[in-house]
Amino acid sequence: MSLPATPFPLAWPIPTPVTNPSLLEQQDIQQTEDLLRNPHSFRHWWTAISALQSQWSEAQRATRSSEGPTASPLGLFEREETRLLFQRIVFIYESALQNFPQSFKLQKSYLLFRRSAILGQKAPKRKTGGGRKKAGSIRELMEDEWGARDVWVGGWVDGVLGWKEWASLVAVCERAVMWLPNMPRIWLLYLELFLHPALPAPLSHTHARRTCDRALRTLPPSLHPRIWPLYLLFAESRGGATMSAVYRRFLKVDGSLGERYARLLLGRVGEEDDADEEDEETVRGALLLPERRGEPRPLEAAKLLLKLARQAAAGTYTSPSGRSPYALLLDFLEVVENFSEDVGFAPDEEETPAQGGEETDGLNGKKLDIKKIVKTDGLEVYKDQAGRLWTGMATYWTKRGDFDRATETFEQGQNSVLTVRDFTQIFDAHAEFSESLISALMESLPSLTDPSEAEEVERELDERMKAFEELMDRRPFLVNEVMLRRNENDVQEWEKRIALFGTDDEQVAKTYELALRTISPKRATANLHQLYIHFARFYEQGGVSRSAEPDVKSARRVLERATGVNFRVVDELAEVWIEWAEMELRAENYDEAIRVMQRATALPKNTKVSYHDNTLPVQARLFKSLKLWSFYVDLEESIGTVESTKRAYEKILELRIANAQVIINYAAFLEENKYWEDSFKVYERGVELFTFPIAFEIWNIYLSKFVKRYGGSKLERTRDLFEQALEKCPAKQSKPLFLMYAKLEEDFGLAKRAMAIYDRATAAVADEDKFDMFTIYIAKAASNFGLPATRPIYERALQVLPDAQTAAMSLRFAALERKLGEIDRARAIYAHASQFCDTRVRPEFWKEWNDFEVETGSEDTFREMLRIKRSVQAQYNTEVSFLAAQAVAARKGEKLDEEEEKEEGDAMAMAERAAGAGTGGGAAKGPSFVAAKERTTVMQEEAKNEDEIKMDEDEEEE
């Protein structure tokens, strides 16, 4: 079949007016003459070219607007007018280049013109913000090149019908790079031809590759980053051996695209893994992986990824996409899982696996020893990510069909990981693998016709199901082993492991022995002594199930062994000795229990050691353990003699380790056994050992016991004890002692001495207790000497008490005077206390005084009370005090003007206001105070009193 006739070639040989007279029109003669007269004037040539270029652009727009993108294989040359204009422009360019062959501007313009005529219509480019970015990595340059590439949508010249025109375009490019070999832009315009979809076959492989090689050889190394992106894109579009050769050559210079090359080797298509799918603009301009060309080469890809992972771990490689060395190793493992037969070496194969440098040599065809690589490059390096590595290796064996090795790998992983997360990952994968294998065996049974083969499959199925059930049953033990591998000194995990064995006494005993041999006492977690105690109780109770005979001897051996362990704290060793004594008590070996405690509390030759000196073993500090001595004295009190108990208490006091409770217990013990004086001596020793506030409790008990025992028979001695206690007693704790002292004098002494003690107490106790003490003092004085005798006490209280308590005491004092009929004294007390009572904070005081004046006072005394109230209001009428008053009133749920509202309902107040108001008709006004002059300051306006009685100035002058 012959090809249709075409008008090509149009540009070769170069068209001239001699060969084609139609190139020269009548209106172009003058311009042609100017060019012939000025052949070396670049301006004349560029003016002529620009005019023809404008005509060419208009012709292109007119053609595309009328017909759209043409589907003709001739492209723009379908019309005769366009072909003629193309030849005229070629003629003028060629003529100009004969005079200016090294003009970059002219060569570039000519190449762009020829490209636009042959390569067809371009799609509009995506607009990007900002100018051209600074050159970065090859990956970034490839992305820029890919995003800025010319996308041809139609209108190009067919590569077969227009072969001669394509060849002419290539010839023009060859001539341009011959004249301007060091101009990278000229090379780029040339190389971009090889990415065109209509590129003729003779130019698309060998010629393109050799042209790219020439560009790299010609340009200096500093300009190679501008060539490599196009070269690599071209190689990816061709695939196969071309792509491999180009990429291997590039990776020797720059290894940043190793990950991309690995994906290409695996035949992946589409966007790269790190493309942001949420950004539509980014996805549109993302660097895509080309379509697969040829079979994938997983072995080379796996070796390349392994090499990158090792380099990243050594710090000699940084992933452009930010992937960590572990992520690269997982990529390698993923390739191993997906192409297990092509990548991995099986032990039963005759060939030897890759060794040393062969493991990362992509050209070497030897397979990899996956087990060795995962252990050396993965498990030994990334111990916190062991779960994924073990499951990956097991998946590799599963894909190869070696189920026994897969099971063995799962078991090794479960018995070696250090975290529950990794264990859970491996265990879940192991369980899923077992379930899928059992399901496959069950599905294959109905299709088997050979009885022997079916029997074998059934036997294998039974074994697999039994192994699966055992795996499920072993899960708690496996989790416990993981925790113990993390910390073999974790006492709580050993206790959990013992509990997992249930009633299996043999395993429980073995686990106890293993735990005690494994745990280091100084590194153990809390309660190591409990492990020894529980082990001893295990023997004492006859095992977990209590079906065996109690073995007290074995329990003693365990506790004897525990007493030699250097625990972290002394209390743990003391707990062991106490448990031993309690065990003897449960066995009714009372004498043995006493001997055990005597042995535990035996004093060494040097007793001057510090209980908190951690440099000494706990055995050397045990004799100062108060917990141990407390149990010992309790034991002596229960089954020992009085003398042995006293000796034990005395040793505690000699060692100076007693606390207040020990003193009280010792004294109580002596009191129970009728050793009264000895018990009081113990109290006295206790108050000498301790200072306040601890000594207060001892004094309190001591004095109460002494008074109860002797009453008034040894009154002077009791008084001396009270004086001795009060001598160093702090004020905050002296109140109970003073009350007890006064009660003693009231019951067995003189009332006068009791009043003197109360008087001392009012001065000695803390401020917060003085009000209560004065109240008690007044009550006692009134009951003993009558109400008049309390007046000096009240007067002293008003001088001593704080302001907040003075008002309350004043009200009581005033009430006393009213009972005695001393109205004027009561009024004077109210007046004295008023200076401490803000009208907004203590309205109850002013109400009581108001009621008092209404009942017993006169108009003058009532006015005097109002005057004092106004002065107090002015005194407290500040912003800070007002806010405080507001807070207090809010807590009480009252209003600040409550007292004014109450006065409105008061008959006396209403009468006072009526007297102050003027009457019409010249009526005489009642006597009243003279009103102060008006003041306009803000503070004084705020201090205005609504209760003020307005009077005329004339009356005041009278």
mmCIF file of N, CA and C in Angstrom, residues 827-828 830-832 834 846 849 853 857-872 908 912 929 945 949 951:
data_model
loop_
_atom_site.group_PDB
_atom_site.id
_atom_site.type_symbol
_atom_site.label_atom_id
_atom_site.label_comp_id
_atom_site.label_asym_id
_atom_site.label_seq_id
_atom_site.Cartn_x
_atom_site.Cartn_y
_atom_site.Cartn_z
ATOM 1 N N ARG A 827 -24.078 52.019 128.132
ATOM 2 C CA ARG A 827 -24.012 52.940 126.981
ATOM 3 C C ARG A 827 -22.553 53.261 126.655
ATOM 4 N N ALA A 828 -21.738 53.453 127.656
ATOM 5 C CA ALA A 828 -20.319 53.744 127.420
ATOM 6 C C ALA A 828 -19.617 52.563 126.738
ATOM 7 N N TYR A 830 -21.095 50.417 124.706
ATOM 8 C CA TYR A 830 -21.525 50.462 123.300
ATOM 9 C C TYR A 830 -20.732 51.494 122.510
ATOM 10 N N ALA A 831 -20.549 52.660 123.127
ATOM 11 C CA ALA A 831 -19.801 53.721 122.443
ATOM 12 C C ALA A 831 -18.359 53.310 122.198
ATOM 13 N N HIS A 832 -17.764 52.603 123.182
ATOM 14 C CA HIS A 832 -16.378 52.149 123.002
ATOM 15 C C HIS A 832 -16.266 51.094 121.889
ATOM 16 N N SER A 834 -18.222 50.710 119.350
ATOM 17 C CA SER A 834 -18.693 51.153 118.031
ATOM 18 C C SER A 834 -17.544 51.415 117.065
ATOM 19 N N TRP A 846 -25.295 47.431 115.741
ATOM 20 C CA TRP A 846 -26.016 48.701 115.719
ATOM 21 C C TRP A 846 -27.495 48.497 115.984
ATOM 22 N N TRP A 849 -27.704 48.181 119.777
ATOM 23 C CA TRP A 849 -27.550 49.492 120.423
ATOM 24 C C TRP A 849 -28.799 50.339 120.183
ATOM 25 N N GLU A 853 -31.197 51.967 123.075
ATOM 26 C CA GLU A 853 -31.552 53.379 123.227
ATOM 27 C C GLU A 853 -33.059 53.567 123.196
ATOM 28 N N GLY A 857 -33.031 54.811 126.584
ATOM 29 C CA GLY A 857 -32.402 56.095 126.355
ATOM 30 C C GLY A 857 -33.386 57.231 126.215
ATOM 31 N N SER A 858 -32.817 58.390 125.917
ATOM 32 C CA SER A 858 -33.584 59.604 125.676
ATOM 33 C C SER A 858 -33.301 60.082 124.271
ATOM 34 N N GLU A 859 -33.925 61.206 123.963
ATOM 35 C CA GLU A 859 -33.700 61.761 122.627
ATOM 36 C C GLU A 859 -32.253 62.169 122.451
ATOM 37 N N ASP A 860 -31.652 62.708 123.466
ATOM 38 C CA ASP A 860 -30.250 63.142 123.355
ATOM 39 C C ASP A 860 -29.315 61.946 123.183
ATOM 40 N N THR A 861 -29.556 60.912 123.975
ATOM 41 C CA THR A 861 -28.676 59.736 123.843
ATOM 42 C C THR A 861 -28.864 59.047 122.493
ATOM 43 N N PHE A 862 -30.105 59.090 121.994
ATOM 44 C CA PHE A 862 -30.342 58.486 120.664
ATOM 45 C C PHE A 862 -29.622 59.272 119.583
ATOM 46 N N ARG A 863 -29.678 60.620 119.697
ATOM 47 C CA ARG A 863 -28.968 61.462 118.723
ATOM 48 C C ARG A 863 -27.458 61.238 118.821
ATOM 49 N N GLU A 864 -26.993 61.055 120.032
ATOM 50 C CA GLU A 864 -25.556 60.789 120.198
ATOM 51 C C GLU A 864 -25.170 59.472 119.533
ATOM 52 N N MET A 865 -26.044 58.487 119.660
ATOM 53 C CA MET A 865 -25.793 57.199 118.987
ATOM 54 C C MET A 865 -25.762 57.375 117.469
ATOM 55 N N LEU A 866 -26.692 58.186 116.948
ATOM 56 C CA LEU A 866 -26.696 58.434 115.496
ATOM 57 C C LEU A 866 -25.456 59.189 115.053
ATOM 58 N N ARG A 867 -25.016 60.136 115.897
ATOM 59 C CA ARG A 867 -23.793 60.885 115.540
ATOM 60 C C ARG A 867 -22.583 59.953 115.472
ATOM 61 N N ILE A 868 -22.504 59.076 116.449
ATOM 62 C CA ILE A 868 -21.385 58.116 116.458
ATOM 63 C C ILE A 868 -21.478 57.190 115.247
ATOM 64 N N LYS A 869 -22.682 56.805 114.909
ATOM 65 C CA LYS A 869 -22.862 55.936 113.745
ATOM 66 C C LYS A 869 -22.397 56.611 112.467
ATOM 67 N N ARG A 870 -22.721 57.951 112.333
ATOM 68 C CA ARG A 870 -22.267 58.678 111.142
ATOM 69 C C ARG A 870 -20.753 58.778 111.094
ATOM 70 N N SER A 871 -20.170 59.022 112.234
ATOM 71 C CA SER A 871 -18.704 59.124 112.252
ATOM 72 C C SER A 871 -18.046 57.786 111.909
ATOM 73 N N VAL A 872 -18.649 56.708 112.388
ATOM 74 C CA VAL A 872 -18.098 55.389 112.051
ATOM 75 C C VAL A 872 -18.265 55.103 110.563
ATOM 76 N N MET A 908 -39.000 55.472 116.948
ATOM 77 C CA MET A 908 -38.131 56.551 117.431
ATOM 78 C C MET A 908 -37.456 57.254 116.269
ATOM 79 N N GLU A 912 -37.847 61.140 115.029
ATOM 80 C CA GLU A 912 -36.692 62.020 114.870
ATOM 81 C C GLU A 912 -36.722 62.704 113.516
ATOM 82 N N PHE A 929 -29.767 69.083 115.576
ATOM 83 C CA PHE A 929 -28.364 69.403 115.335
ATOM 84 C C PHE A 929 -28.244 70.372 114.179
ATOM 85 N N ASN A 945 -25.106 60.621 104.771
ATOM 86 C CA ASN A 945 -25.916 59.741 105.604
ATOM 87 C C ASN A 945 -27.379 60.116 105.443
ATOM 88 N N ILE A 949 -30.153 64.404 110.442
ATOM 89 C CA ILE A 949 -31.303 65.279 110.746
ATOM 90 C C ILE A 949 -30.933 66.701 110.353
ATOM 91 N N MET A 951 -31.158 70.572 110.334
ATOM 92 C CA MET A 951 -31.612 71.629 111.260
ATOM 93 C C MET A 951 -31.164 72.980 110.742
#
